[in-house]
PDB file of C-alpha atoms and ligand atoms in Angstrom:
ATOM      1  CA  UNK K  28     -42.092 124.490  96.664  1.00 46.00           C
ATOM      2  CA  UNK K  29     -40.051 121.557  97.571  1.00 50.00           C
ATOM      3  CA  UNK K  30     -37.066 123.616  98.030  1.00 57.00           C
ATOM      4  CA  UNK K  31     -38.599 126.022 100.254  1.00 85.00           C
ATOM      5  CA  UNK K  32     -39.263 123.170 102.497  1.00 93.00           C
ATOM      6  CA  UNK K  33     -36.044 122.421 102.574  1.00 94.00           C
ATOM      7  CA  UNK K  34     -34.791 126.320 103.099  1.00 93.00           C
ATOM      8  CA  UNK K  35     -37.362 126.319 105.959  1.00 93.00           C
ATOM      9  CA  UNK K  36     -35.852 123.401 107.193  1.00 96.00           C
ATOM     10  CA  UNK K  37     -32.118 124.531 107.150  1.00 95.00           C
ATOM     11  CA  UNK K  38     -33.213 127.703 108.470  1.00 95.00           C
ATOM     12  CA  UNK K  39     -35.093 125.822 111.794  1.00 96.00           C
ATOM     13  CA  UNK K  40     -31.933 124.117 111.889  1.00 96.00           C
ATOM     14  CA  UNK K  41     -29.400 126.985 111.892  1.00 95.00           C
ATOM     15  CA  UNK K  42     -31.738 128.537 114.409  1.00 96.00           C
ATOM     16  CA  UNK K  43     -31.611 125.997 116.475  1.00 96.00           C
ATOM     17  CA  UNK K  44     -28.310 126.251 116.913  1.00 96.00           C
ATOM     18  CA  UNK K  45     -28.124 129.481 117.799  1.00 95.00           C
ATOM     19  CA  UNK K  46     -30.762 129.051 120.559  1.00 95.00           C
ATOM     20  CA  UNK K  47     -29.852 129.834 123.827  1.00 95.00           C
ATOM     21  CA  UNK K  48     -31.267 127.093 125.405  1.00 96.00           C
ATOM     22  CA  UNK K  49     -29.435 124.649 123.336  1.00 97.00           C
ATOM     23  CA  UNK K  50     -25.729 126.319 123.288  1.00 97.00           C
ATOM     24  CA  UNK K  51     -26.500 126.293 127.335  1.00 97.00           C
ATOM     25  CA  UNK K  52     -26.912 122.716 126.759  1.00 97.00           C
ATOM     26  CA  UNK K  53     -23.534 122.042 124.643  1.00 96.00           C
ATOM     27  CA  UNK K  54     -21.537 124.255 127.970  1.00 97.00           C
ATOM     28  CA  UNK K  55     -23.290 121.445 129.932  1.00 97.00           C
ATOM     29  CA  UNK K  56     -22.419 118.718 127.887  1.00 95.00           C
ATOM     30  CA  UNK K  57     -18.554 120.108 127.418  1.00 95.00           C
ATOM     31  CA  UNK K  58     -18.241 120.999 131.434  1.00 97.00           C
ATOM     32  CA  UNK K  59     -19.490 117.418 131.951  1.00 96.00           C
ATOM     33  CA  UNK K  60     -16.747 115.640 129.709  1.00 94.00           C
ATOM     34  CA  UNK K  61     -14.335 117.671 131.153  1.00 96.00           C
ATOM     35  CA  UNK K  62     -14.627 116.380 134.676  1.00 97.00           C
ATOM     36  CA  UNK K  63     -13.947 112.581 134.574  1.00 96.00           C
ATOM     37  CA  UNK K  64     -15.579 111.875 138.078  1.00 95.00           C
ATOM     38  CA  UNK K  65     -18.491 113.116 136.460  1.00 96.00           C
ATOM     39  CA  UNK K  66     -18.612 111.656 133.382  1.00 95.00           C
ATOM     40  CA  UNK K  67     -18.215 108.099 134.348  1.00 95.00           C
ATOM     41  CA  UNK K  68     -21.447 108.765 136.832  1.00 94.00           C
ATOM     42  CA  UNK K  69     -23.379 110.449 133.855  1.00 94.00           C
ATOM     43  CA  UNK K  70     -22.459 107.319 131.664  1.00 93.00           C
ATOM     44  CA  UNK K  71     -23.370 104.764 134.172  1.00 92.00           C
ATOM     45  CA  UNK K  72     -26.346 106.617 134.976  1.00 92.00           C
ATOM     46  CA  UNK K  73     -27.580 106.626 131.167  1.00 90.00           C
ATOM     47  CA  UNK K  74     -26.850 102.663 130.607  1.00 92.00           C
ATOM     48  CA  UNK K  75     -28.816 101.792 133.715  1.00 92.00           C
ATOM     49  CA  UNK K  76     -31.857 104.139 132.268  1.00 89.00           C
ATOM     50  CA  UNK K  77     -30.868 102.443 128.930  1.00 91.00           C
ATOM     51  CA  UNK K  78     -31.350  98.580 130.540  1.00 91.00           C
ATOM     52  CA  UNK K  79     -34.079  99.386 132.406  1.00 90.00           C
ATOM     53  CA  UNK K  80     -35.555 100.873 129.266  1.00 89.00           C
ATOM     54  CA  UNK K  81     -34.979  97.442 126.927  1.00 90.00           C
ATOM     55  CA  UNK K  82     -36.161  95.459 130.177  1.00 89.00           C
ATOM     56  CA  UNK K  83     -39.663  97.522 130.068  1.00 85.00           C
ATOM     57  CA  UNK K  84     -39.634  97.414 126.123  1.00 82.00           C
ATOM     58  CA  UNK K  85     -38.692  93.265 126.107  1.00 82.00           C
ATOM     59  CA  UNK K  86     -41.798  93.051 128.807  1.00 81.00           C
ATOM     60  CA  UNK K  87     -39.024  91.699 131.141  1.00 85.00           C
ATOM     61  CA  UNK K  88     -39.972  91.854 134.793  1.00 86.00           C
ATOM     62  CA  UNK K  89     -38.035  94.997 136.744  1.00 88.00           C
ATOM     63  CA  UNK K  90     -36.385  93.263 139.795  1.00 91.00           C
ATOM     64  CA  UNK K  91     -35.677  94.991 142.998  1.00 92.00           C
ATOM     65  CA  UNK K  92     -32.225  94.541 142.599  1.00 91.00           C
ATOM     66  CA  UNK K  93     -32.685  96.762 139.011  1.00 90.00           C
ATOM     67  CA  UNK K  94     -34.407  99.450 140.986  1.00 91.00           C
ATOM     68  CA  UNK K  95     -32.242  99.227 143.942  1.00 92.00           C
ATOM     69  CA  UNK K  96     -29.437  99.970 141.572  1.00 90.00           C
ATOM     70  CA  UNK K  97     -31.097 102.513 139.802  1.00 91.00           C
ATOM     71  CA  UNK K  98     -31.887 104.736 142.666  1.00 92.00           C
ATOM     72  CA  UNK K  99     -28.012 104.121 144.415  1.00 92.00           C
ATOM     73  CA  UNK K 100     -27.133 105.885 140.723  1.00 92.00           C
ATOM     74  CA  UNK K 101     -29.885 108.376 140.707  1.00 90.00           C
ATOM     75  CA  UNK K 102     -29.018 109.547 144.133  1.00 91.00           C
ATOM     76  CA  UNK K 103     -25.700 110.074 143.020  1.00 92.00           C
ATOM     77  CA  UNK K 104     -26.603 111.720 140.034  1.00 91.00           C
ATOM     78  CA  UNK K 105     -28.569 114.492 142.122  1.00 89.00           C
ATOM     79  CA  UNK K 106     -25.617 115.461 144.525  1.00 93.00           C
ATOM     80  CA  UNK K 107     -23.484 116.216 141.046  1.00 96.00           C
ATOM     81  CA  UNK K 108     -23.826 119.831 140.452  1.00 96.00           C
ATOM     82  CA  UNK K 109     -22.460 119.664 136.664  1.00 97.00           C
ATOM     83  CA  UNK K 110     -24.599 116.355 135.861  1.00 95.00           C
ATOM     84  CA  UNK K 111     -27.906 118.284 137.820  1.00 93.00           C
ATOM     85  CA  UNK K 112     -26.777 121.317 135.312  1.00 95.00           C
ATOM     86  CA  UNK K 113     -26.564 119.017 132.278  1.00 95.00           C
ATOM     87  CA  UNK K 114     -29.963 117.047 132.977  1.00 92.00           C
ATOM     88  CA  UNK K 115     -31.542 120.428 133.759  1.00 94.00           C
ATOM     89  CA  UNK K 116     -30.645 122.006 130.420  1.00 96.00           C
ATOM     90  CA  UNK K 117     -31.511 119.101 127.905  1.00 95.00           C
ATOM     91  CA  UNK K 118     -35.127 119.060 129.671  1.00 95.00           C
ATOM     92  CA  UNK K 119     -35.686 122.592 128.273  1.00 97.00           C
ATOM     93  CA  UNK K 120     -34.098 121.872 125.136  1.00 96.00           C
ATOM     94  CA  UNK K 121     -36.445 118.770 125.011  1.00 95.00           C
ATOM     95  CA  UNK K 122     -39.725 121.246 125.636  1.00 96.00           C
ATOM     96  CA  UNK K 123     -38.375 123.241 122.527  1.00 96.00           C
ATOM     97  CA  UNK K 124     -38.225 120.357 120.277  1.00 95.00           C
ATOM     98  CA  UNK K 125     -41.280 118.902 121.630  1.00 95.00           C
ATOM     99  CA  UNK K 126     -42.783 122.700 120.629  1.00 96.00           C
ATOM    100  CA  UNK K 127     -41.215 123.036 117.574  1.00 96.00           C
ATOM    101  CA  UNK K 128     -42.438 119.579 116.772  1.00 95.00           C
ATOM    102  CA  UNK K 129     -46.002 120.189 116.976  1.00 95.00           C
ATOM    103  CA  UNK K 130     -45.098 123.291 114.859  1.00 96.00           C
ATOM    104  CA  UNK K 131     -43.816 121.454 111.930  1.00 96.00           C
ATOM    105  CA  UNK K 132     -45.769 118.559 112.502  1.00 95.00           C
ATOM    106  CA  UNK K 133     -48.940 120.454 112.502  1.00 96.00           C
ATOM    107  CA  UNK K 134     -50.226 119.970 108.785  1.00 95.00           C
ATOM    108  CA  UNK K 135     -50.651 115.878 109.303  1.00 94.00           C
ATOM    109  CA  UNK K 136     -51.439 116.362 113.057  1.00 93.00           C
ATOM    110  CA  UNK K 137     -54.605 117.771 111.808  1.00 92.00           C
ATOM    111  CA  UNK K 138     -55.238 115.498 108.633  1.00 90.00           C
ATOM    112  CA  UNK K 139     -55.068 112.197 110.956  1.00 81.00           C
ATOM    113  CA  UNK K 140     -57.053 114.150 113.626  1.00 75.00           C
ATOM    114  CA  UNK K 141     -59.812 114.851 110.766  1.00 58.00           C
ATOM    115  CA  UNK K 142     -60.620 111.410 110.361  1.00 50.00           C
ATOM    116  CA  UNK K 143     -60.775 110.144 113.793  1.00 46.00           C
TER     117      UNK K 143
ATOM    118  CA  UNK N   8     -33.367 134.777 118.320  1.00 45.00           C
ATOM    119  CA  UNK N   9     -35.836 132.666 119.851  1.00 50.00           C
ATOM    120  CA  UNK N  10     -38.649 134.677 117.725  1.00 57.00           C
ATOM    121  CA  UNK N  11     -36.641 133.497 114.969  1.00 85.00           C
ATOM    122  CA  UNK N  12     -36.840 130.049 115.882  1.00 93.00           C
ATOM    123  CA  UNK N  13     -40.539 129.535 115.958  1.00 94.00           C
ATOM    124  CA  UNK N  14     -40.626 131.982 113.106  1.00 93.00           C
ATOM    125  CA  UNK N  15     -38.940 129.268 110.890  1.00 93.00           C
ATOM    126  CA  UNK N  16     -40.669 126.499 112.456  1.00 96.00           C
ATOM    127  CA  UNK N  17     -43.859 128.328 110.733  1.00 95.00           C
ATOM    128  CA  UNK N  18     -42.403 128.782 107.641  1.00 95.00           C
ATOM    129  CA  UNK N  19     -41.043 124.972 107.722  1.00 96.00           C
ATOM    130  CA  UNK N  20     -45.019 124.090 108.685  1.00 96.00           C
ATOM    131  CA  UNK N  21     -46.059 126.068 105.715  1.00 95.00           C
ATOM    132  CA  UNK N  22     -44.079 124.643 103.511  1.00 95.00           C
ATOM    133  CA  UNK N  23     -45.649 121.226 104.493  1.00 96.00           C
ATOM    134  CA  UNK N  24     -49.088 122.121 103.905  1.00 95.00           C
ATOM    135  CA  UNK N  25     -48.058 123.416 100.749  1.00 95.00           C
ATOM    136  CA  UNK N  26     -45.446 120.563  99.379  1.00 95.00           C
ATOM    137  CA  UNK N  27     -47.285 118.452  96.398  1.00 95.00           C
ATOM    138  CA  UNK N  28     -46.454 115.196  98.536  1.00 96.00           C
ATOM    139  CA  UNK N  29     -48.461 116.405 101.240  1.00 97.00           C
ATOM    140  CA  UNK N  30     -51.139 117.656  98.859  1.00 97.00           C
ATOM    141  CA  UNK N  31     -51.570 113.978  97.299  1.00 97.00           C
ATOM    142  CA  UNK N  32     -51.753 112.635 100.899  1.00 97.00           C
ATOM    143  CA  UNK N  33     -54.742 114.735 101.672  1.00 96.00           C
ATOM    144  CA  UNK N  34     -56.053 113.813  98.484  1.00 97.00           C
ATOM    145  CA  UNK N  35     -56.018 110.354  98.654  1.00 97.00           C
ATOM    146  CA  UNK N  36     -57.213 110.248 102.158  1.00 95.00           C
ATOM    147  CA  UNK N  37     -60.111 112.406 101.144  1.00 95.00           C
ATOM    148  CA  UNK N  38     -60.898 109.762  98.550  1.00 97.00           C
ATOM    149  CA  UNK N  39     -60.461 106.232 100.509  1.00 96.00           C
ATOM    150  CA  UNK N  40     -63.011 108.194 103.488  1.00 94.00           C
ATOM    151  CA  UNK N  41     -65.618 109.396 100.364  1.00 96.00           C
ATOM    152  CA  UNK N  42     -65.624 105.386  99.429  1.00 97.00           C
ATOM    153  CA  UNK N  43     -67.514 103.398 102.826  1.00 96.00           C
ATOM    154  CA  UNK N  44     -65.820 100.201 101.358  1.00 95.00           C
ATOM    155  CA  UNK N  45     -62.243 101.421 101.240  1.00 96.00           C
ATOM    156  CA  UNK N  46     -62.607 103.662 104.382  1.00 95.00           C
ATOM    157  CA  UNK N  47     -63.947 100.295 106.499  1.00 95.00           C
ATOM    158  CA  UNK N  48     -61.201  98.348 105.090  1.00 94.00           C
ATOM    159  CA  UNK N  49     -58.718 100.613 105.645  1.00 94.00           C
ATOM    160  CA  UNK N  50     -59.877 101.156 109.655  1.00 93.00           C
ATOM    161  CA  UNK N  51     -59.630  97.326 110.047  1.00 92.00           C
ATOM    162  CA  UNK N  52     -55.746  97.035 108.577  1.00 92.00           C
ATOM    163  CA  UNK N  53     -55.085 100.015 110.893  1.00 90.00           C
ATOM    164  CA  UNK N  54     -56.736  98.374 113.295  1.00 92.00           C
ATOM    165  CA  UNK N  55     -54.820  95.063 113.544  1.00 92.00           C
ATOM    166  CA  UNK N  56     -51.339  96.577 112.818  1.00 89.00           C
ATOM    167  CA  UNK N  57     -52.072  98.839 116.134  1.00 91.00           C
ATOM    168  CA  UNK N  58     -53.018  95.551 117.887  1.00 91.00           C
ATOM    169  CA  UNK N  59     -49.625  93.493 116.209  1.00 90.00           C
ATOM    170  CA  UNK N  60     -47.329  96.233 117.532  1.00 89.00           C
ATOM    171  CA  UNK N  61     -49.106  96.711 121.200  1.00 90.00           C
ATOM    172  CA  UNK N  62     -48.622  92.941 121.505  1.00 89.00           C
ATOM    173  CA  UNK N  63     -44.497  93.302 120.624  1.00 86.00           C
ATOM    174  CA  UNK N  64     -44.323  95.856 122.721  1.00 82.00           C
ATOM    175  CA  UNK N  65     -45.973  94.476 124.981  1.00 82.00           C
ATOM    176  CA  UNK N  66     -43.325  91.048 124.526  1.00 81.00           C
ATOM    177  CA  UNK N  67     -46.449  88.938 123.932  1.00 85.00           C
ATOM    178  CA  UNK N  68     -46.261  85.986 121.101  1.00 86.00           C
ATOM    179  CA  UNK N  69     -47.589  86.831 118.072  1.00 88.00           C
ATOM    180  CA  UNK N  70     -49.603  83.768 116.976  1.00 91.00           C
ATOM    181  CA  UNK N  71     -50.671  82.137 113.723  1.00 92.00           C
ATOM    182  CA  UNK N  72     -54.119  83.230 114.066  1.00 91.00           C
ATOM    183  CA  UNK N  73     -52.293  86.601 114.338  1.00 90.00           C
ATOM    184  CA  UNK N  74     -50.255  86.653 111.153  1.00 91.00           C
ATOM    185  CA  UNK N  75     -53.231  84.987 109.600  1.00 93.00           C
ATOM    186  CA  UNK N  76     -55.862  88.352 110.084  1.00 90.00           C
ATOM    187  CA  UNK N  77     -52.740  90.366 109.439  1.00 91.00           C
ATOM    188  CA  UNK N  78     -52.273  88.521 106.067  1.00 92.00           C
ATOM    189  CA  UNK N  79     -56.018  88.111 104.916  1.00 92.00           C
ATOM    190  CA  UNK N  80     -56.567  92.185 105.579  1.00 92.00           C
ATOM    191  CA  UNK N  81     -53.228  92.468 103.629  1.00 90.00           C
ATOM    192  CA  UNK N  82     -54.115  90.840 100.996  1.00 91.00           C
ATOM    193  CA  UNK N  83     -57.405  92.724 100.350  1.00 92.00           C
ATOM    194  CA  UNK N  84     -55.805  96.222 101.053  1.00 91.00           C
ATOM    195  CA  UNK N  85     -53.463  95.453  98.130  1.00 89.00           C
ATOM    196  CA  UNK N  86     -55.876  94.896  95.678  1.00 93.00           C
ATOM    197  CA  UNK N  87     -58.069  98.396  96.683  1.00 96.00           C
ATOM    198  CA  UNK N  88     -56.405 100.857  94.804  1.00 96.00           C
ATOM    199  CA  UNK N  89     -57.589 103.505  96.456  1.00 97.00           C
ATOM    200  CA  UNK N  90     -56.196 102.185  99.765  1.00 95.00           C
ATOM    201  CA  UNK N  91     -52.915 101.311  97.746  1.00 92.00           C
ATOM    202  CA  UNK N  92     -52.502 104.989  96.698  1.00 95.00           C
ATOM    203  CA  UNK N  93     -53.199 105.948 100.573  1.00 95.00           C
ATOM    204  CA  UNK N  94     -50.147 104.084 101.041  1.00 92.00           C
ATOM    205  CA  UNK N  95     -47.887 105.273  98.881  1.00 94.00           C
ATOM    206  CA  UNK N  96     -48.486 108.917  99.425  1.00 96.00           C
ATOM    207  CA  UNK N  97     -48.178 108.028 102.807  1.00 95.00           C
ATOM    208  CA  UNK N  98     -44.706 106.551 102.350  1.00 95.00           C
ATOM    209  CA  UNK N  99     -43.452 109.239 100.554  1.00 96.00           C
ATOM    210  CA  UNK N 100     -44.665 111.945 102.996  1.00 96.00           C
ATOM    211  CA  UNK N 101     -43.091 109.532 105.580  1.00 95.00           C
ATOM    212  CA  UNK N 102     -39.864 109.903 103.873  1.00 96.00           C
ATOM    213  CA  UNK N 103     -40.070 113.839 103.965  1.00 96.00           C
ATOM    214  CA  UNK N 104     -41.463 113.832 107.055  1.00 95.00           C
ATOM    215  CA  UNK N 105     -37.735 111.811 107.829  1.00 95.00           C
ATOM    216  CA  UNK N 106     -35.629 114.100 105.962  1.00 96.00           C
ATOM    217  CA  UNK N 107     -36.586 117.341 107.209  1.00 96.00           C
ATOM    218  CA  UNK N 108     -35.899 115.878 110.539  1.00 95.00           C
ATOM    219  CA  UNK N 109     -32.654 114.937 110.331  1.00 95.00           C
ATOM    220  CA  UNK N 110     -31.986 118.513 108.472  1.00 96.00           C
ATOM    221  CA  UNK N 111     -33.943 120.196 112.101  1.00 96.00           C
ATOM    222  CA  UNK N 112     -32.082 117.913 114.457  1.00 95.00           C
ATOM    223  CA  UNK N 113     -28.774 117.796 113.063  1.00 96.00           C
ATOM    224  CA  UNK N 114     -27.771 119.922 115.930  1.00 95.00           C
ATOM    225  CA  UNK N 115     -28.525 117.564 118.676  1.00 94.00           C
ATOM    226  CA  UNK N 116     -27.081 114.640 116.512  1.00 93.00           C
ATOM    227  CA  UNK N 117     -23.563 116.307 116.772  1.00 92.00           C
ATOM    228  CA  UNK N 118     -23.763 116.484 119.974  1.00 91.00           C
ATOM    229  CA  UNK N 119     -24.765 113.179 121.180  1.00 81.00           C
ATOM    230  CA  UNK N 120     -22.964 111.978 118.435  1.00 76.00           C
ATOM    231  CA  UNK N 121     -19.513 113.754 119.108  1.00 59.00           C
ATOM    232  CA  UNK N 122     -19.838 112.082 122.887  1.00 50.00           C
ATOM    233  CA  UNK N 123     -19.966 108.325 121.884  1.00 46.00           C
TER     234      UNK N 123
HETATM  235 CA1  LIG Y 209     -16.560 116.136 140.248  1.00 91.03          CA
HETATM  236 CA1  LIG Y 210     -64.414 100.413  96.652  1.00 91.03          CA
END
C-alpha cells in the first residue's frame, strides 16, 4: 500500500509537470530572467512583499513610508508586460495546487472535520 | 493531460485513506473521542496550543502563567495513553503527509529554486 502512495505521488508529480498551466509558468519565469530591467523590478518587488510580510508576522506596525514604497513598486510592477505575464501565470498555477491540495488532502480534511 | 492530473491526485487521495498510518490515525482518534476523559483533555491541550501560537503570531509576550497552563495540560496529556497514541500516529501521518509533498511539489521547488 505504502508504495502505491508513493507511485500516486510521483505520478501527481510528473503530471504536474507536464501541465500546461505550469510549463506556461516556467516560459514566464525564463522570459523574466532573461530581461534584466525586469528582473531587478520582479526581485525588488518580491523583497518588499517579503518585509512587509515579516513586519505583519513580527506584529510590527506598517508605516506609511512601507506602503508608500510598496505601491511606487507595485505600480511599476503593473506597467511590466513580462512581470504582469509572470504574476498572471503562477496565480493559476497556485488555484491548481490549491485544488489538487484539497484532493490529496481530503482523507484528514474530513477526519478533523468529523470531530469538530 | 489535465484529466490526468486530477486523475492522479485521486489515486494519491486513495492511497491516503488506505495507507496503515492513516488507518491508525483514525483509529486512535476514534478511541480518545469514545473516552469523555481523554476527548476533554485532549480539546483543552488543543485548545491552549491554538491560543500560544495566535499570541506569537500575533508578536504578543508569552507569559509565565502561559507556559505554566501549557506545561500542567502537558504534563497530563503525557501520561493518557490514549492521547499519547493520538500523538504519535499523528506525527507519523505528519511525516507522510510531508513527504508526499515534497515528491508533488518538486516541480515548483526547481523552479524557485533554480532562480535564487
Ligand atoms: Ca524591459
Ligand atoms: Ca481515560
Amino acid at each position: 500500500m505504502a508504495t502505491n502512495m508513493y507511485d500516486a505521488a510521483y505520478a501527481l508529480q510528473k503530471a504536474i509537470t507536464e501541465n500546461p498551466d505550469f510549463q506556461a509558468l516556467k516560459a514566464s519565469y525564463a522570459t523574466v530572467q532573461a530581461d534584466p530591467q525586469a528582473k531587478v523590478l520582479f526581485e525588488q518587488f518580491r523583497n518588499v512583499q517579503l518585509e512587509l510580510q515579516q513586519k505583519m508576522m513580527q506584529g510590527q506596525q506598517i508605516t506609511e513610508e512601507d506602503n508608500a514604497k510598496a505601491q511606487q513598486i507595485v505600480m511599476q510592477v503593473q506597467q511590466n508586460q513580462k512581470i504582469a505575464q509572470l504574476m498572471q501565470a503562477e496565480q493559476r498555477v497556485n488555484v491548481l495546487i490549491g485544488d489538487l491540495n484539497k484532493i490529496v488532502l481530503k482523507p484528514l480534511e474530513d477526519l478533523y472535520g468529523s470531530l469538530a
